[in-house]
Amino acid sequence: QSALTQPASVSGSPGQSITISCTGTSSDIGDYNYVSWYQQHPGKAPKFIIYDVDNRPSGVPARFSGSKSGNMASLTISGLQAEDEAIYFCCSYTSRSTVIFGGGTTVTVL
Amino acid sequence: EVQLVESGGGLVQPGGSLRLSCAASGFIFNTYAMSWVRQAPGRGLEWVSSIGGRGDDIKYADSVKGRFTISRDNSMKTQYLQMSGLRVEDTAVYYCVKPPQGWEPTIYYFESWGPGALVTVS
């Protein structure tokens, strides 16, 4: 099963909003709301920032939000901050009872 | 505080074997499904395998099926990943991961991550 499709990079200036897309199929994102997002800074383990498409775990800033339409999920960062510069991965449960990740999107704060 | 600590990584030749361990603390280990996720150098994340809280409900990614075996010892609060028939493409940091509280038996989400164990096949 191929990875979910994400853009390689997205950039924005401080204070701006950016959106990262994550495209799957009817066997993963399109069939389940078990969509999550992870943030990874260089040399660190990933951090869990979104679950159930649009829910934030405790402690994750409200500027991070998620959505889904059909086979595509999205992560929006509103009011971009310097510390948001990182790699972001989407993730979905699948109809084969497995888990699949996206290839990752590098966010650059200009 | 939840802690996951991997060990057993290292350098191995193609075709060789290695066993990773993950020592867990800070939560009721035997109620949680546990998983392994790996990341090749400079690459994305790849789910590898998961195991239910009682050692049942085992799943593998197609890329490792038949070569890797996941297991756990609830008395030791430790999960394992036995890797055999290792290939160059198995080179990666292997993370031990657990679901959030409230999602114990599931593998949908990975809230807690260990620091990772580097496996190099060369």
PDB file of C-alpha atoms in Angstrom:
ATOM      1  CA  GLN A   1       0.000   0.000   0.000  1.00  0.00           C
ATOM      2  CA  SER A   2       1.475   3.347  -1.044  1.00  0.00           C
ATOM      3  CA  ALA A   3       1.949   6.186   1.410  1.00  0.00           C
ATOM      4  CA  LEU A   4      -0.593   8.958   1.679  1.00  0.00           C
ATOM      5  CA  THR A   5       0.317  11.875  -0.601  1.00  0.00           C
ATOM      6  CA  GLN A   6       1.531  15.127   0.915  1.00  0.00           C
ATOM      7  CA  PRO A   7       3.278  18.117  -0.678  1.00  0.00           C
ATOM      8  CA  ALA A   8       7.015  18.056  -0.071  1.00  0.00           C
ATOM      9  CA  SER A   9       7.114  21.562   1.326  1.00  0.00           C
ATOM     10  CA  VAL A  10       4.965  24.497   2.366  1.00  0.00           C
ATOM     11  CA  SER A  11       6.146  27.888   3.547  1.00  0.00           C
ATOM     12  CA  GLY A  12       4.677  30.989   5.098  1.00  0.00           C
ATOM     13  CA  SER A  13       5.577  34.148   6.952  1.00  0.00           C
ATOM     14  CA  PRO A  14       5.047  34.565  10.692  1.00  0.00           C
ATOM     15  CA  GLY A  15       1.399  35.248  11.445  1.00  0.00           C
ATOM     16  CA  GLN A  16       0.143  33.801   8.191  1.00  0.00           C
ATOM     17  CA  SER A  17      -1.959  30.658   7.798  1.00  0.00           C
ATOM     18  CA  ILE A  18      -0.825  27.618   5.859  1.00  0.00           C
ATOM     19  CA  THR A  19      -2.592  24.393   4.935  1.00  0.00           C
ATOM     20  CA  ILE A  20      -1.034  20.995   4.309  1.00  0.00           C
ATOM     21  CA  SER A  21      -3.012  18.508   2.255  1.00  0.00           C
ATOM     22  CA  CYS A  22      -2.961  14.731   2.640  1.00  0.00           C
ATOM     23  CA  THR A  23      -4.537  12.636  -0.081  1.00  0.00           C
ATOM     24  CA  GLY A  24      -5.495   9.019   0.408  1.00  0.00           C
ATOM     25  CA  THR A  25      -8.066   6.634  -0.992  1.00  0.00           C
ATOM     26  CA  SER A  26     -11.497   5.229  -0.226  1.00  0.00           C
ATOM     27  CA  SER A  27      -9.716   2.473   1.721  1.00  0.00           C
ATOM     28  CA  ASP A  28      -8.160   4.798   4.276  1.00  0.00           C
ATOM     29  CA  ILE A  29      -8.960   8.508   4.694  1.00  0.00           C
ATOM     30  CA  GLY A  30     -12.180   8.173   2.698  1.00  0.00           C
ATOM     31  CA  ASP A  31     -13.462   5.325   4.848  1.00  0.00           C
ATOM     32  CA  TYR A  32     -12.427   6.308   8.364  1.00  0.00           C
ATOM     33  CA  ASN A  33     -12.256   9.355  10.597  1.00  0.00           C
ATOM     34  CA  TYR A  34      -9.171   7.874  12.291  1.00  0.00           C
ATOM     35  CA  VAL A  35      -6.967  10.559  10.781  1.00  0.00           C
ATOM     36  CA  SER A  36      -4.106  12.013  12.785  1.00  0.00           C
ATOM     37  CA  TRP A  37      -1.196  14.398  12.331  1.00  0.00           C
ATOM     38  CA  TYR A  38       2.315  14.398  13.794  1.00  0.00           C
ATOM     39  CA  GLN A  39       4.927  17.149  14.067  1.00  0.00           C
ATOM     40  CA  GLN A  40       8.627  16.278  13.999  1.00  0.00           C
ATOM     41  CA  HIS A  41      11.504  18.607  14.741  1.00  0.00           C
ATOM     42  CA  PRO A  42      15.000  17.623  13.578  1.00  0.00           C
ATOM     43  CA  GLY A  43      16.531  14.852  15.626  1.00  0.00           C
ATOM     44  CA  LYS A  44      13.393  14.392  17.717  1.00  0.00           C
ATOM     45  CA  ALA A  45      10.632  11.794  17.911  1.00  0.00           C
ATOM     46  CA  PRO A  46       7.321  12.795  16.306  1.00  0.00           C
ATOM     47  CA  LYS A  47       4.708  14.587  18.406  1.00  0.00           C
ATOM     48  CA  PHE A  48       0.988  13.736  18.228  1.00  0.00           C
ATOM     49  CA  ILE A  49      -0.943  16.952  17.406  1.00  0.00           C
ATOM     50  CA  ILE A  50      -4.295  16.021  15.827  1.00  0.00           C
ATOM     51  CA  TYR A  51      -6.592  12.972  16.116  1.00  0.00           C
ATOM     52  CA  ASP A  52     -10.089  12.050  14.923  1.00  0.00           C
ATOM     53  CA  VAL A  53      -9.549  14.398  11.948  1.00  0.00           C
ATOM     54  CA  ASP A  54      -9.992  17.620  13.930  1.00  0.00           C
ATOM     55  CA  ASN A  55      -9.306  17.085  17.629  1.00  0.00           C
ATOM     56  CA  ARG A  56      -6.292  18.386  19.485  1.00  0.00           C
ATOM     57  CA  PRO A  57      -4.660  16.491  22.374  1.00  0.00           C
ATOM     58  CA  SER A  58      -4.249  18.424  25.581  1.00  0.00           C
ATOM     59  CA  GLY A  59      -1.456  20.992  25.343  1.00  0.00           C
ATOM     60  CA  VAL A  60      -1.471  21.403  21.567  1.00  0.00           C
ATOM     61  CA  PRO A  61      -2.031  25.055  20.628  1.00  0.00           C
ATOM     62  CA  ALA A  62      -5.391  26.004  19.113  1.00  0.00           C
ATOM     63  CA  ARG A  63      -3.654  27.382  16.013  1.00  0.00           C
ATOM     64  CA  PHE A  64      -3.418  23.777  14.793  1.00  0.00           C
ATOM     65  CA  SER A  65      -6.624  22.484  13.215  1.00  0.00           C
ATOM     66  CA  GLY A  66      -7.618  19.598  11.000  1.00  0.00           C
ATOM     67  CA  SER A  67     -10.336  18.806   8.492  1.00  0.00           C
ATOM     68  CA  LYS A  68     -11.348  16.172   5.980  1.00  0.00           C
ATOM     69  CA  SER A  69     -13.304  16.010   2.753  1.00  0.00           C
ATOM     70  CA  GLY A  70     -13.676  12.763   0.880  1.00  0.00           C
ATOM     71  CA  ASN A  71     -10.293  11.114   0.468  1.00  0.00           C
ATOM     72  CA  MET A  72      -8.325  14.203   1.512  1.00  0.00           C
ATOM     73  CA  ALA A  73      -7.393  15.467   4.957  1.00  0.00           C
ATOM     74  CA  SER A  74      -5.836  18.822   5.750  1.00  0.00           C
ATOM     75  CA  LEU A  75      -3.853  20.432   8.552  1.00  0.00           C
ATOM     76  CA  THR A  76      -4.049  24.182   8.953  1.00  0.00           C
ATOM     77  CA  ILE A  77      -1.654  26.222  11.056  1.00  0.00           C
ATOM     78  CA  SER A  78      -3.094  29.654  11.761  1.00  0.00           C
ATOM     79  CA  GLY A  79      -0.860  32.454  13.001  1.00  0.00           C
ATOM     80  CA  LEU A  80       2.318  30.677  11.973  1.00  0.00           C
ATOM     81  CA  GLN A  81       5.151  30.897  14.510  1.00  0.00           C
ATOM     82  CA  ALA A  82       8.868  30.250  14.213  1.00  0.00           C
ATOM     83  CA  GLU A  83       8.636  27.124  16.366  1.00  0.00           C
ATOM     84  CA  ASP A  84       6.169  25.607  13.913  1.00  0.00           C
ATOM     85  CA  GLU A  85       9.021  25.025  11.475  1.00  0.00           C
ATOM     86  CA  ALA A  86       9.131  21.223  11.329  1.00  0.00           C
ATOM     87  CA  ILE A  87       8.079  18.209   9.265  1.00  0.00           C
ATOM     88  CA  TYR A  88       4.409  17.221   9.451  1.00  0.00           C
ATOM     89  CA  PHE A  89       3.068  13.735   8.771  1.00  0.00           C
ATOM     90  CA  CYS A  90      -0.540  12.698   8.253  1.00  0.00           C
ATOM     91  CA  CYS A  91      -1.725   9.231   9.200  1.00  0.00           C
ATOM     92  CA  SER A  92      -4.817   7.103   8.662  1.00  0.00           C
ATOM     93  CA  TYR A  93      -6.222   3.761   9.691  1.00  0.00           C
ATOM     94  CA  THR A  94      -6.989   1.513   6.732  1.00  0.00           C
ATOM     95  CA  SER A  95      -9.532  -1.071   5.635  1.00  0.00           C
ATOM     96  CA  ARG A  96      -6.811  -3.732   6.006  1.00  0.00           C
ATOM     97  CA  SER A  97      -6.649  -2.938   9.753  1.00  0.00           C
ATOM     98  CA  THR A  98      -3.224  -1.391   9.291  1.00  0.00           C
ATOM     99  CA  VAL A  99      -1.908   2.163   9.555  1.00  0.00           C
ATOM    100  CA  ILE A 100      -0.481   4.297   6.785  1.00  0.00           C
ATOM    101  CA  PHE A 101       1.487   7.545   6.964  1.00  0.00           C
ATOM    102  CA  GLY A 102       2.020  10.335   4.502  1.00  0.00           C
ATOM    103  CA  GLY A 103       5.452  11.083   3.101  1.00  0.00           C
ATOM    104  CA  GLY A 104       5.797  14.225   5.199  1.00  0.00           C
ATOM    105  CA  THR A 105       5.679  17.959   4.509  1.00  0.00           C
ATOM    106  CA  THR A 106       8.455  20.337   5.508  1.00  0.00           C
ATOM    107  CA  VAL A 107       7.063  23.608   6.815  1.00  0.00           C
ATOM    108  CA  THR A 108       9.375  26.591   6.523  1.00  0.00           C
ATOM    109  CA  VAL A 109       8.714  29.858   8.341  1.00  0.00           C
ATOM    110  CA  LEU A 110      10.101  32.627   6.161  1.00  0.00           C
TER     111      LEU A 110
ATOM    112  CA  GLU B   1       4.910   9.902  33.393  1.00  0.00           C
ATOM    113  CA  VAL B   2       4.867   7.576  30.415  1.00  0.00           C
ATOM    114  CA  GLN B   3       8.295   6.353  29.362  1.00  0.00           C
ATOM    115  CA  LEU B   4       9.214   4.117  26.455  1.00  0.00           C
ATOM    116  CA  VAL B   5      12.852   3.158  26.008  1.00  0.00           C
ATOM    117  CA  GLU B   6      14.077   1.121  23.069  1.00  0.00           C
ATOM    118  CA  SER B   7      17.252  -0.955  23.065  1.00  0.00           C
ATOM    119  CA  GLY B   8      18.956  -3.549  20.904  1.00  0.00           C
ATOM    120  CA  GLY B   9      19.708  -1.501  17.821  1.00  0.00           C
ATOM    121  CA  GLY B  10      23.017  -1.725  15.998  1.00  0.00           C
ATOM    122  CA  LEU B  11      24.865  -2.685  12.840  1.00  0.00           C
ATOM    123  CA  VAL B  12      24.019  -5.986  11.163  1.00  0.00           C
ATOM    124  CA  GLN B  13      24.854  -7.547   7.826  1.00  0.00           C
ATOM    125  CA  PRO B  14      22.178  -8.236   5.207  1.00  0.00           C
ATOM    126  CA  GLY B  15      20.414 -11.481   6.009  1.00  0.00           C
ATOM    127  CA  GLY B  16      21.194 -11.140   9.695  1.00  0.00           C
ATOM    128  CA  SER B  17      18.947 -10.891  12.731  1.00  0.00           C
ATOM    129  CA  LEU B  18      18.416  -8.432  15.550  1.00  0.00           C
ATOM    130  CA  ARG B  19      15.952  -8.135  18.434  1.00  0.00           C
ATOM    131  CA  LEU B  20      14.666  -4.779  19.627  1.00  0.00           C
ATOM    132  CA  SER B  21      13.199  -4.316  23.091  1.00  0.00           C
ATOM    133  CA  CYS B  22      11.014  -1.544  24.448  1.00  0.00           C
ATOM    134  CA  ALA B  23      10.784  -1.089  28.207  1.00  0.00           C
ATOM    135  CA  ALA B  24       7.617   0.706  29.269  1.00  0.00           C
ATOM    136  CA  SER B  25       6.660   2.505  32.462  1.00  0.00           C
ATOM    137  CA  GLY B  26       4.139   5.012  33.756  1.00  0.00           C
ATOM    138  CA  PHE B  27       0.980   3.280  32.506  1.00  0.00           C
ATOM    139  CA  ILE B  28      -0.908  -0.004  32.805  1.00  0.00           C
ATOM    140  CA  PHE B  29       1.057  -1.827  30.132  1.00  0.00           C
ATOM    141  CA  ASN B  30      -1.151  -4.888  29.677  1.00  0.00           C
ATOM    142  CA  THR B  31      -4.190  -2.805  28.752  1.00  0.00           C
ATOM    143  CA  TYR B  32      -2.531  -1.086  25.791  1.00  0.00           C
ATOM    144  CA  ALA B  33      -1.938  -2.273  22.263  1.00  0.00           C
ATOM    145  CA  MET B  34       1.661  -1.452  21.361  1.00  0.00           C
ATOM    146  CA  SER B  35       3.276  -0.780  18.031  1.00  0.00           C
ATOM    147  CA  TRP B  36       6.552  -0.194  16.205  1.00  0.00           C
ATOM    148  CA  VAL B  37       6.993   2.624  13.686  1.00  0.00           C
ATOM    149  CA  ARG B  38      10.213   3.146  11.734  1.00  0.00           C
ATOM    150  CA  GLN B  39      11.861   6.000   9.877  1.00  0.00           C
ATOM    151  CA  ALA B  40      14.592   5.475   7.324  1.00  0.00           C
ATOM    152  CA  PRO B  41      17.295   8.188   7.292  1.00  0.00           C
ATOM    153  CA  GLY B  42      15.866  11.374   5.791  1.00  0.00           C
ATOM    154  CA  ARG B  43      12.597   9.631   4.978  1.00  0.00           C
ATOM    155  CA  GLY B  44       9.025   9.449   6.242  1.00  0.00           C
ATOM    156  CA  LEU B  45       7.368   7.359   8.909  1.00  0.00           C
ATOM    157  CA  GLU B  46       6.332   3.770   8.260  1.00  0.00           C
ATOM    158  CA  TRP B  47       4.113   1.689  10.543  1.00  0.00           C
ATOM    159  CA  VAL B  48       5.764  -1.713  11.053  1.00  0.00           C
ATOM    160  CA  SER B  49       3.730  -3.854  13.435  1.00  0.00           C
ATOM    161  CA  SER B  50       1.212  -3.855  16.302  1.00  0.00           C
ATOM    162  CA  ILE B  51       0.222  -6.243  19.075  1.00  0.00           C
ATOM    163  CA  GLY B  52      -2.830  -6.324  21.348  1.00  0.00           C
ATOM    164  CA  GLY B  53      -2.609  -5.940  25.099  1.00  0.00           C
ATOM    165  CA  ARG B  54      -2.854  -9.690  25.720  1.00  0.00           C
ATOM    166  CA  GLY B  55      -0.393 -10.548  22.971  1.00  0.00           C
ATOM    167  CA  ASP B  56      -3.142 -11.260  20.471  1.00  0.00           C
ATOM    168  CA  ASP B  57      -4.367  -9.272  17.480  1.00  0.00           C
ATOM    169  CA  ILE B  58      -0.975  -9.088  15.774  1.00  0.00           C
ATOM    170  CA  LYS B  59      -0.546  -7.158  12.533  1.00  0.00           C
ATOM    171  CA  TYR B  60       2.395  -6.484  10.223  1.00  0.00           C
ATOM    172  CA  ALA B  61       3.162  -4.199   7.320  1.00  0.00           C
ATOM    173  CA  ASP B  62       3.530  -6.096   4.054  1.00  0.00           C
ATOM    174  CA  SER B  63       7.178  -4.959   3.873  1.00  0.00           C
ATOM    175  CA  VAL B  64       8.134  -6.970   6.977  1.00  0.00           C
ATOM    176  CA  LYS B  65       5.589  -9.791   7.025  1.00  0.00           C
ATOM    177  CA  GLY B  66       7.267 -13.172   7.317  1.00  0.00           C
ATOM    178  CA  ARG B  67      10.561 -11.645   8.473  1.00  0.00           C
ATOM    179  CA  PHE B  68       9.687  -9.722  11.644  1.00  0.00           C
ATOM    180  CA  THR B  69       7.919 -11.027  14.754  1.00  0.00           C
ATOM    181  CA  ILE B  70       6.344  -8.798  17.388  1.00  0.00           C
ATOM    182  CA  SER B  71       5.795 -10.032  20.936  1.00  0.00           C
ATOM    183  CA  ARG B  72       5.388  -8.763  24.476  1.00  0.00           C
ATOM    184  CA  ASP B  73       5.991  -9.806  28.061  1.00  0.00           C
ATOM    185  CA  ASN B  74       3.424  -8.068  30.227  1.00  0.00           C
ATOM    186  CA  SER B  75       5.134  -9.197  33.448  1.00  0.00           C
ATOM    187  CA  MET B  76       8.253  -7.324  32.326  1.00  0.00           C
ATOM    188  CA  LYS B  77       6.301  -4.432  30.754  1.00  0.00           C
ATOM    189  CA  THR B  78       8.330  -4.915  27.606  1.00  0.00           C
ATOM    190  CA  GLN B  79       7.558  -5.400  23.951  1.00  0.00           C
ATOM    191  CA  TYR B  80       9.907  -6.880  21.391  1.00  0.00           C
ATOM    192  CA  LEU B  81      10.539  -6.868  17.670  1.00  0.00           C
ATOM    193  CA  GLN B  82      12.497  -9.863  16.387  1.00  0.00           C
ATOM    194  CA  MET B  83      13.897  -8.990  12.990  1.00  0.00           C
ATOM    195  CA  SER B  84      15.368 -11.614  10.682  1.00  0.00           C
ATOM    196  CA  GLY B  85      16.291 -11.733   7.019  1.00  0.00           C
ATOM    197  CA  LEU B  86      17.289  -8.085   7.355  1.00  0.00           C
ATOM    198  CA  ARG B  87      17.686  -6.041   4.186  1.00  0.00           C
ATOM    199  CA  VAL B  88      19.490  -2.780   3.469  1.00  0.00           C
ATOM    200  CA  GLU B  89      16.089  -1.120   3.151  1.00  0.00           C
ATOM    201  CA  ASP B  90      15.284  -2.040   6.774  1.00  0.00           C
ATOM    202  CA  THR B  91      17.869   0.525   7.886  1.00  0.00           C
ATOM    203  CA  ALA B  92      15.937   2.982  10.041  1.00  0.00           C
ATOM    204  CA  VAL B  93      15.275   4.390  13.476  1.00  0.00           C
ATOM    205  CA  TYR B  94      12.696   2.131  15.102  1.00  0.00           C
ATOM    206  CA  TYR B  95      10.263   3.797  17.488  1.00  0.00           C
ATOM    207  CA  CYS B  96       8.210   2.075  20.176  1.00  0.00           C
ATOM    208  CA  VAL B  97       4.793   3.768  20.354  1.00  0.00           C
ATOM    209  CA  LYS B  98       1.580   3.599  22.404  1.00  0.00           C
ATOM    210  CA  PRO B  99      -1.956   4.939  21.972  1.00  0.00           C
ATOM    211  CA  PRO B 100      -3.468   7.757  24.058  1.00  0.00           C
ATOM    212  CA  GLN B 101      -5.387   7.024  27.236  1.00  0.00           C
ATOM    213  CA  GLY B 102      -8.950   6.115  26.279  1.00  0.00           C
ATOM    214  CA  TRP B 103      -7.752   4.398  23.084  1.00  0.00           C
ATOM    215  CA  GLU B 104      -5.918   1.556  24.810  1.00  0.00           C
ATOM    216  CA  PRO B 105      -6.872  -1.405  22.626  1.00  0.00           C
ATOM    217  CA  THR B 106      -6.537   0.466  19.342  1.00  0.00           C
ATOM    218  CA  ILE B 107      -3.733   1.251  16.929  1.00  0.00           C
ATOM    219  CA  TYR B 108      -5.316   4.307  15.361  1.00  0.00           C
ATOM    220  CA  TYR B 109      -3.127   6.876  17.102  1.00  0.00           C
ATOM    221  CA  PHE B 110       0.358   7.064  18.592  1.00  0.00           C
ATOM    222  CA  GLU B 111       0.552   9.520  21.460  1.00  0.00           C
ATOM    223  CA  SER B 112       3.765   8.411  23.170  1.00  0.00           C
ATOM    224  CA  TRP B 113       7.026   7.689  21.389  1.00  0.00           C
ATOM    225  CA  GLY B 114      10.346   6.380  22.620  1.00  0.00           C
ATOM    226  CA  PRO B 115      13.596   8.104  21.553  1.00  0.00           C
ATOM    227  CA  GLY B 116      14.131   5.376  18.948  1.00  0.00           C
ATOM    228  CA  ALA B 117      16.718   2.687  18.231  1.00  0.00           C
ATOM    229  CA  LEU B 118      18.882   2.886  15.112  1.00  0.00           C
ATOM    230  CA  VAL B 119      19.171  -0.286  13.071  1.00  0.00           C
ATOM    231  CA  THR B 120      21.750  -0.225  10.280  1.00  0.00           C
ATOM    232  CA  VAL B 121      21.848  -3.051   7.760  1.00  0.00           C
ATOM    233  CA  SER B 122      25.058  -2.919   5.784  1.00  0.00           C
TER     234      SER B 122
END
